[in-house]
Short mmCIF file of C-alpha atoms and ligand atoms in Angstrom, two decimals:
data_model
loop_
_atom_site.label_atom_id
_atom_site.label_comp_id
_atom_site.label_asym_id
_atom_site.label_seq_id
_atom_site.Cartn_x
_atom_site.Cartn_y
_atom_site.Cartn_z
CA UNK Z 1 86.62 -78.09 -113.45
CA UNK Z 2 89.43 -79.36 -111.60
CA UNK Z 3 90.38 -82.68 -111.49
CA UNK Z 4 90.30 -85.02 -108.75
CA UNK Z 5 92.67 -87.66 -107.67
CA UNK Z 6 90.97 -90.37 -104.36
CA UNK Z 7 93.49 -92.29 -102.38
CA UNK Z 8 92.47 -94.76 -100.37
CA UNK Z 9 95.18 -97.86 -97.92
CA UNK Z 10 92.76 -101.19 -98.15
CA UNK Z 11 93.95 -104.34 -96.24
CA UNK Z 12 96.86 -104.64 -93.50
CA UNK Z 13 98.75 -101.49 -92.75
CA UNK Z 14 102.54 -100.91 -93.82
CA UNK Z 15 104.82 -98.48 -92.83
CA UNK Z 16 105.28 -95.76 -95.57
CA UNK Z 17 101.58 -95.61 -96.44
CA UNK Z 18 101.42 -91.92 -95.03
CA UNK Z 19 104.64 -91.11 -96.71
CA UNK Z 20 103.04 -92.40 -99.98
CA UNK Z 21 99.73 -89.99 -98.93
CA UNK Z 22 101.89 -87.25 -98.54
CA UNK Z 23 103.30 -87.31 -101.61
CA UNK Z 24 100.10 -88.09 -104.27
CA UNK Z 25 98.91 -85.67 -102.06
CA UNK Z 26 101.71 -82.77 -102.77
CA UNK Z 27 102.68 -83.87 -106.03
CA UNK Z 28 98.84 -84.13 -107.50
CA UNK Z 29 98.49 -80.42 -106.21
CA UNK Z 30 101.54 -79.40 -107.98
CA UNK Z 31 99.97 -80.81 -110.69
CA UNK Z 32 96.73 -79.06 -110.41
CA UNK Z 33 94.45 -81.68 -108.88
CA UNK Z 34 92.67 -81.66 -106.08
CA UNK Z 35 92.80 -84.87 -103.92
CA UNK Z 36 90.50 -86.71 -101.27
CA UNK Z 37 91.31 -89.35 -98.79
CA UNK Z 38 89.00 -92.58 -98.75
CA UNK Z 39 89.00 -93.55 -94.68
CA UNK Z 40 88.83 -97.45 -93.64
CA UNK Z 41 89.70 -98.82 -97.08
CA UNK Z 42 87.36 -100.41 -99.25
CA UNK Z 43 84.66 -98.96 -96.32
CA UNK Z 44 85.22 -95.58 -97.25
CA UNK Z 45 83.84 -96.15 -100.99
CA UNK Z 46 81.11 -98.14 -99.66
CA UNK Z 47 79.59 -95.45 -97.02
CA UNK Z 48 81.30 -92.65 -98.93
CA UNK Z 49 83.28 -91.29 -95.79
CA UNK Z 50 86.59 -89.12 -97.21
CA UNK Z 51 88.45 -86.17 -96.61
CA UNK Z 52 89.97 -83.64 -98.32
CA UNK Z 53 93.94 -83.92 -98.07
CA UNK Z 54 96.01 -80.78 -99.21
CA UNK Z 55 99.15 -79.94 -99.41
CA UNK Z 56 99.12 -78.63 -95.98
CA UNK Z 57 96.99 -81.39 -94.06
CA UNK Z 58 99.05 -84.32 -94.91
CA UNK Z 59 102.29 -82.11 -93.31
CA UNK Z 60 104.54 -84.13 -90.45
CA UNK Z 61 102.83 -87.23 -91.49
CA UNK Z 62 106.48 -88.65 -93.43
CA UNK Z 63 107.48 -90.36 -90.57
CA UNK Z 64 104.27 -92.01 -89.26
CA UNK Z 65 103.51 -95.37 -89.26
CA UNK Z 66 100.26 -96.78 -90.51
CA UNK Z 67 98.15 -94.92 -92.26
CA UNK Z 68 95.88 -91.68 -91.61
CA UNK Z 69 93.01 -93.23 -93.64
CA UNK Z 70 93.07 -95.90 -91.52
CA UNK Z 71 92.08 -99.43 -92.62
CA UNK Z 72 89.74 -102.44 -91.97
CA UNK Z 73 89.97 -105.81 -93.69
CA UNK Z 74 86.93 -105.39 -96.24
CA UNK Z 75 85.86 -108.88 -97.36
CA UNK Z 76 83.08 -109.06 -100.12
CA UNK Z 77 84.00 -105.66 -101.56
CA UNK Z 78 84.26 -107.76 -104.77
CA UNK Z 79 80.34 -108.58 -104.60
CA UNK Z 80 78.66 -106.71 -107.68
CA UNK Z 81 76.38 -104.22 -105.39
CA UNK Z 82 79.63 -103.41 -103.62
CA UNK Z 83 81.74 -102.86 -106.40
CA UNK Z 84 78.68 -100.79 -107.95
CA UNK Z 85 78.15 -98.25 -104.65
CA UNK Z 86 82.46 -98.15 -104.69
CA UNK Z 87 81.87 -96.92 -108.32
CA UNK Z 88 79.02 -94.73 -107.59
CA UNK Z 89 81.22 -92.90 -104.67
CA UNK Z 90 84.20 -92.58 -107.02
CA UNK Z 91 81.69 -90.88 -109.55
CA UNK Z 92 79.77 -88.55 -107.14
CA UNK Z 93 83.38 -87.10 -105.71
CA UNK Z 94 84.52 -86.44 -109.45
CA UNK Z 95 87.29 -88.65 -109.17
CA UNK Z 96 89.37 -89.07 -111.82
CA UNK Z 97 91.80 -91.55 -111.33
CA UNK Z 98 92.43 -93.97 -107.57
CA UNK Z 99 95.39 -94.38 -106.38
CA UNK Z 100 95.33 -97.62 -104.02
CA UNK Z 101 97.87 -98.37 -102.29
CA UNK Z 102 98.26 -101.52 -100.62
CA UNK Z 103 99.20 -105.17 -101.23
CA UNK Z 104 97.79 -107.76 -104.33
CA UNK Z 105 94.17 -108.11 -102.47
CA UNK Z 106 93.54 -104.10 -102.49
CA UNK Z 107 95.07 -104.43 -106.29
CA UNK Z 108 92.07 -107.29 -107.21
CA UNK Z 109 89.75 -104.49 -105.23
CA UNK Z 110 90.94 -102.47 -107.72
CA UNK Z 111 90.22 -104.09 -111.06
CA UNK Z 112 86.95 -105.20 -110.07
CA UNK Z 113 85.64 -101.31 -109.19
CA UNK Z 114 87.48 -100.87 -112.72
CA UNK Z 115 84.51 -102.89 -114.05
CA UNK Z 116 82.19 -100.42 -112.95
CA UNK Z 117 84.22 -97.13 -113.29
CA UNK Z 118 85.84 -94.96 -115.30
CA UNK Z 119 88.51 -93.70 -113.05
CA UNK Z 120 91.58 -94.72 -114.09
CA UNK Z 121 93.30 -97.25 -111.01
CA UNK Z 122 96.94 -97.12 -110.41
CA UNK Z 123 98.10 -99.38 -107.76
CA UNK Z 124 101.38 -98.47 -105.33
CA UNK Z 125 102.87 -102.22 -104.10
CA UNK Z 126 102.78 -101.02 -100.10
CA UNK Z 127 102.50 -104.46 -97.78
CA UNK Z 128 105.61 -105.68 -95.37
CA UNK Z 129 105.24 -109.11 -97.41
CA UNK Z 130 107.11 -107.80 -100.67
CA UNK Z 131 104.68 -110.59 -102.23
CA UNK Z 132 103.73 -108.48 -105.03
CA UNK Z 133 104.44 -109.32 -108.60
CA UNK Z 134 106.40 -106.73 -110.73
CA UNK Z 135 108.15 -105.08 -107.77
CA UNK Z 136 111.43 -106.18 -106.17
CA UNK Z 137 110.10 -104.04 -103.43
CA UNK Z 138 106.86 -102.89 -101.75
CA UNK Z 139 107.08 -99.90 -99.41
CA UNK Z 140 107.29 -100.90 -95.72
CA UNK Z 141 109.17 -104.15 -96.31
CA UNK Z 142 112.35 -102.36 -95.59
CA UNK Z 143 110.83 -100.87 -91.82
CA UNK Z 144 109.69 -104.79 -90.77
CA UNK Z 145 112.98 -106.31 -92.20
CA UNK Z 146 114.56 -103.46 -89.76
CA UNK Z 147 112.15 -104.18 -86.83
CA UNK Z 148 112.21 -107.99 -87.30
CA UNK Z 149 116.01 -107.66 -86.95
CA UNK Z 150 116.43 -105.23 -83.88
CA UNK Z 151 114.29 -107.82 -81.94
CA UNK Z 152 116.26 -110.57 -83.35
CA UNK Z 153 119.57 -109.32 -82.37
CA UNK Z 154 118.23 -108.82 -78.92
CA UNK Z 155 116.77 -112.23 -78.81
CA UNK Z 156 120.49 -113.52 -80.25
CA UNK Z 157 121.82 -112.19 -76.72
CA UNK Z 158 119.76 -114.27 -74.52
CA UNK Z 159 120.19 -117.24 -76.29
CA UNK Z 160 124.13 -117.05 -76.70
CA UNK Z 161 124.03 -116.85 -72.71
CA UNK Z 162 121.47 -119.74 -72.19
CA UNK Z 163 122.93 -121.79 -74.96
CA UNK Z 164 119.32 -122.17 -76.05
CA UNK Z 165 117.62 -122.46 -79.85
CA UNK Z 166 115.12 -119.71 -80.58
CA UNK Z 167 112.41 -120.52 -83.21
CA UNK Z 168 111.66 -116.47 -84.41
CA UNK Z 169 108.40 -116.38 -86.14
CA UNK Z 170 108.02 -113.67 -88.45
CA UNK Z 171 104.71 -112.42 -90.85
CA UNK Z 172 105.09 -112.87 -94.56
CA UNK Z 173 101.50 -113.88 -95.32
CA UNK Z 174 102.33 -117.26 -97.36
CA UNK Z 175 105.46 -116.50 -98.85
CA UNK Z 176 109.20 -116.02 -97.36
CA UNK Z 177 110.52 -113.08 -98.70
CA UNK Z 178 110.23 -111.28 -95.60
CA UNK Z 179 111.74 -114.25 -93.21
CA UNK Z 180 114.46 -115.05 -95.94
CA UNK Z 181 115.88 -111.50 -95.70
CA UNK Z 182 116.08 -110.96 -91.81
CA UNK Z 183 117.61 -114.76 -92.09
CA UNK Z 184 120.26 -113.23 -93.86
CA UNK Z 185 120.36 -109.85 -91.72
CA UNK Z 186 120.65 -111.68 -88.09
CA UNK Z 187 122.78 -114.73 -89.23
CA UNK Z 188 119.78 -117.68 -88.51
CA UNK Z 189 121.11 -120.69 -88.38
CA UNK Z 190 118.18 -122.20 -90.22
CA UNK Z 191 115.54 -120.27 -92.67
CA UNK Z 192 112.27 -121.72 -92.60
CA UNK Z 193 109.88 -120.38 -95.72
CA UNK Z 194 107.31 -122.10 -97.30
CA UNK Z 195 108.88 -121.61 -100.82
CA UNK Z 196 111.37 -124.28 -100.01
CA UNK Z 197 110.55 -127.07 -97.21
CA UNK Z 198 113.12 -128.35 -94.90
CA UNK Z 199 112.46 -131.19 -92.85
CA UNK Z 200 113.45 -131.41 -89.15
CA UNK Z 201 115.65 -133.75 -89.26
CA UNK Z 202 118.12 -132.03 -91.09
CA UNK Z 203 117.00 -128.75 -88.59
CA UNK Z 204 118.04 -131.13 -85.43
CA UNK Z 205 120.84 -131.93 -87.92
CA UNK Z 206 122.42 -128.72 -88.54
CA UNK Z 207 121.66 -128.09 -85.01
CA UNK Z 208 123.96 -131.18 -83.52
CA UNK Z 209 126.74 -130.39 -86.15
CA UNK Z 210 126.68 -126.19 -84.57
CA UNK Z 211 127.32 -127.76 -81.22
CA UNK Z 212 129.89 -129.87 -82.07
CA UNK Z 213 131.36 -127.25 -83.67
CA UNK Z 214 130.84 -125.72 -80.21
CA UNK Z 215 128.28 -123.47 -80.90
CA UNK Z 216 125.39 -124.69 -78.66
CA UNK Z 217 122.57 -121.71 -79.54
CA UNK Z 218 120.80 -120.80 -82.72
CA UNK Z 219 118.23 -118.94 -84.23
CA UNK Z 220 115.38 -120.69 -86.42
CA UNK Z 221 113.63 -117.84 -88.30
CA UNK Z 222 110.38 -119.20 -89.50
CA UNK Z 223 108.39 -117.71 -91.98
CA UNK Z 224 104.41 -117.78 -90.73
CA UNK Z 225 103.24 -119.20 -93.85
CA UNK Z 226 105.73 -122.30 -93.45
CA UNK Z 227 103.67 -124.22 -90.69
CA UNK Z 228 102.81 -124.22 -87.17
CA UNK Z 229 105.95 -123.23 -85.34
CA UNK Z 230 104.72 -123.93 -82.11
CA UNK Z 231 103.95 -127.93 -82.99
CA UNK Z 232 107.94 -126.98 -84.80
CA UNK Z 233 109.14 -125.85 -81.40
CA UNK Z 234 107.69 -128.93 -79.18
CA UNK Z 235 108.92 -131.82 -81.76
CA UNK Z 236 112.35 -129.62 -81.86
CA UNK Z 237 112.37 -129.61 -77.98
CA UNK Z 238 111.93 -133.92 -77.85
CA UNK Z 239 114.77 -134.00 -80.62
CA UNK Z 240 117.28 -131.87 -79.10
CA UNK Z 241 119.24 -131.62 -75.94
CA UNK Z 242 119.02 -127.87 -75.98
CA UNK Z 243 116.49 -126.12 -74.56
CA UNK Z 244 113.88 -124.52 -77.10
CA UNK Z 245 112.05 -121.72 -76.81
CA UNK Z 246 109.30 -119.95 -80.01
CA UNK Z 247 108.98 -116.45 -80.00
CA UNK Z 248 106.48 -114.40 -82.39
CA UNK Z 249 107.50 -111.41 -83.56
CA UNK Z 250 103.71 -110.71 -84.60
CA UNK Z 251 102.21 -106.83 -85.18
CA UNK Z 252 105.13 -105.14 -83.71
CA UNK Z 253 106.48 -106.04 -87.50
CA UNK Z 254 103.94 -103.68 -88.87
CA UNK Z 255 104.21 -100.91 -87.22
CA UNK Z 256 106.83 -98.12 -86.24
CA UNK Z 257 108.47 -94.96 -88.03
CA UNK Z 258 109.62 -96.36 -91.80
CA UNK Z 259 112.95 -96.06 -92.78
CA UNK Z 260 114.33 -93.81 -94.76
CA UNK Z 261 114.11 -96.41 -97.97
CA UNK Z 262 110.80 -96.94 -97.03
CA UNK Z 263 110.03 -93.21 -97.41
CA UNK Z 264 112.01 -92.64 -100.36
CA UNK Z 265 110.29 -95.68 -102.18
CA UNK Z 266 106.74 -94.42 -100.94
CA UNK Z 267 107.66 -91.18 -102.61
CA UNK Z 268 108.89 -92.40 -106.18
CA UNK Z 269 105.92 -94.66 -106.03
CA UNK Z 270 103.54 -91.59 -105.66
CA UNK Z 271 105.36 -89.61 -108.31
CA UNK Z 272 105.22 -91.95 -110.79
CA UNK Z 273 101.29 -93.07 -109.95
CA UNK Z 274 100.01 -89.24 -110.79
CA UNK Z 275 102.23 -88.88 -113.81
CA UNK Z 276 100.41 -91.84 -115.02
CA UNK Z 277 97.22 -90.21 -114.16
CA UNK Z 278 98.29 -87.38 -115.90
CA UNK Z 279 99.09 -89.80 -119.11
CA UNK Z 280 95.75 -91.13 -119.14
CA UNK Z 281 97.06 -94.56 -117.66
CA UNK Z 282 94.59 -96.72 -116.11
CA UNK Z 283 94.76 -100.26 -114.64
CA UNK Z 284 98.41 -100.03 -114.11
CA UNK Z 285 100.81 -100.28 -110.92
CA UNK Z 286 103.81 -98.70 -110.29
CA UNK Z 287 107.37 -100.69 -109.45
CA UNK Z 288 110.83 -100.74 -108.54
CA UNK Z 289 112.93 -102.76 -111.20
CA UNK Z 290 116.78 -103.06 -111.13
CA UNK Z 291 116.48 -99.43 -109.71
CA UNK Z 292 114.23 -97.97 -111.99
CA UNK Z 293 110.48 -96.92 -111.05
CA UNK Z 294 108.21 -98.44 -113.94
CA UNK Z 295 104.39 -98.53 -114.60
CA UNK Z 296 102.73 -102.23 -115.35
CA UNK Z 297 99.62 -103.79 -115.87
CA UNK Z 298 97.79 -103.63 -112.53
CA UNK Z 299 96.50 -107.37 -113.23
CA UNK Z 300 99.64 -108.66 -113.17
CA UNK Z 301 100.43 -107.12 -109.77
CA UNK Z 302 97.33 -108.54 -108.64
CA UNK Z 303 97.60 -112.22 -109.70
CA UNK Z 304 100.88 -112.77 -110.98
CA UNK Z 305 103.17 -115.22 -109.04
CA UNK Z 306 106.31 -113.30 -107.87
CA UNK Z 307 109.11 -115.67 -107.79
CA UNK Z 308 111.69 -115.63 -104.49
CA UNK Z 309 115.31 -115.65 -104.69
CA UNK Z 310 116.50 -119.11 -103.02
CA UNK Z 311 119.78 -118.38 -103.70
CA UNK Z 312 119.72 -116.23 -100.66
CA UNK Z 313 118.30 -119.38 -98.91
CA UNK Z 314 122.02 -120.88 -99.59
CA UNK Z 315 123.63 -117.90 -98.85
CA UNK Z 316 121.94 -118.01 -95.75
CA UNK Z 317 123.37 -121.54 -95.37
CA UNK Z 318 126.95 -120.74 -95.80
CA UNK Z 319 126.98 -117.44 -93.94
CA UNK Z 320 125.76 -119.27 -90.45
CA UNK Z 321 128.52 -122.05 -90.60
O1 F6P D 1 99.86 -108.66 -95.27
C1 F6P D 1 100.43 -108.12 -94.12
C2 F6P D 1 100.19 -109.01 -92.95
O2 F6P D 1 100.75 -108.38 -91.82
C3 F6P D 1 100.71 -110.44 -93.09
O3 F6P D 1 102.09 -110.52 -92.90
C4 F6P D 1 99.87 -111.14 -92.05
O4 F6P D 1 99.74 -112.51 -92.37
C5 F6P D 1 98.55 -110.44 -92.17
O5 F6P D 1 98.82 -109.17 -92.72
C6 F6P D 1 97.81 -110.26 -90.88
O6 F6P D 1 96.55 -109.78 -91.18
P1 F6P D 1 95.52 -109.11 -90.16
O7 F6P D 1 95.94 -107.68 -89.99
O8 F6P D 1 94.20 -109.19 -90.87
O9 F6P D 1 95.59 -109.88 -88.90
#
């Protein structure tokens, strides 16, 4: 009988997902697997609704954003009677190993249908947060870092001509890796992540010293798990005899055509998730370490604490002067 390989994108979108797709898709068939598509995430188990993806269907998808499968946020898939009809789907569509792709919540997902299955889980790190332990990069982080930055630099122009400070708000879930790197990329004057807390004082600070200097605009990128940048933005405005103005970046961060490292990751990722299918390799997810694709345990990439490089925080620093 031949063997089946499910794919299914739980939890927020990132772009790359179709690129990974494509590739299990392609690469499981070269393989001699057949594969099917889980649609809405953890849904898809749950009311068994999939499709068949071949070689063929998943063409002129590479450069898509989102995903085909589409997605919904699926809380309480980790209920027992959830995680038992998730099983019971995986078992009546002969599949032999899951490839999930998505961020550390879809990776918990994961484990706890592992309870109930045999299918072995591989996990590809796919979220715009690059939060996930084991990887120094998830696919789509590259695309938002891009996106976040094109508006950025566009925002830069208006306030060099109004001489005003811009508070840029940017996703990242609760951690900064995301905010830290367009910091870098536009030249922020200030990098605001929760991993490292800076209190406004020295913001109005570094502000005062810029305009001395005679620099009288600057950009504030905020991470959105550091705090509530609109209170930021109103306590900045009283402090300050700049004007102030927030702006969100928000979905537009999550969507759009991913890059071409995006794509290229999403495709490694894929390869290396159906050769460890083909090994026999369950509970694992796949990474990018110091260049090199690797397979580790999948609970780590679910709960493990991925630590953030704050030396880029003081590179930050120096590079805005
Ligand atoms: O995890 C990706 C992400 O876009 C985060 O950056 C953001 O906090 C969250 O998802 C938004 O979630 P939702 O799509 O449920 O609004």
């Amino acid at each position: 009988m031949t063997k089946t390989i499910g794919v299914v994108t739980p939890g927020g979108d990132a772009p790359g997902m179709n690129a990974a797709i494509r590739a299990v898709t392609r690469i499981a068939h070269a393989k001699g697997f057949q594969v099917v598509g889980f649609e809405r995430g953890w849904e898809g188990l749950l009311t068994n609704s999939c499709k068949k993806l071949t070689p063929r269907s998943v063409g002129g998808i590479i450069q898509l954003g989102g995903t085909i499968l589409h997605t919904i946020r699926c809380p309480g898939f980790e209920e027992e009677e959830a995680v038992e009809k998730g099983a019971e789907t995986l078992s009546i569509n002969d599949v032999d190993g899951l490839v999930v792709i998505g961020g550390d919540g879809s990776f918990k997902g994961a484990l706890d249908l592992s309870r109930e299955s045999d299918a072995f889980m591989i996990g590809i790190p796919a979220t715009i947060d690059n939060d996930v332990y084991g990887t120094d990069e998830t696919i789509g982080f590259d695309t938002a870092v891009n996106t976040a930055v094109g508006a950025i630099d566009k925002i830069r122009d208006t306030a060099i001509s109004h001489e005003r400070i811009f508070i840029v708000e940017v996703m990242g879930r609760k951690r900064g890796f995301l905010a830290l790197e367009v910091g870098v990329c536009v030249g922020a004057e200030v990098v605001l992540i929760p991993e490292r807390p800076m209190s406004l004082a020295d913001m109005v600070k570094t502000m005062e010293e810029n305009a001395k200097k005679g620099k009288r605009m600057g950009i504030i990128v905020a991470a959105e798990g550091w705090g509530n940048t609109h209170e930021l933005a109103q306590e900045m405005q009283q402090k300050t005899e700049s004007e102030v103005r927030l702006s969100i970046l928000g979905y537009a961060q999550r969507g759009g055509s991913p890059t071409t490292r995006s794509r290229l990751l999403a495709s490694l990722f894929a390869e290396k998730a159906v050769d460890l299918i083909c090994q026999g390799q369950g509970n694992m997810a796949v990474g990018l370490r110091n260049g090199a694709i690797v397979g580790y345990e999948l609970e780590k990439a679910a709960r493990d604490w991925k630590p953030i490089d704050l030396r880029l925080l003081d590179l930050a620093d120096t590079l805005a002067t």
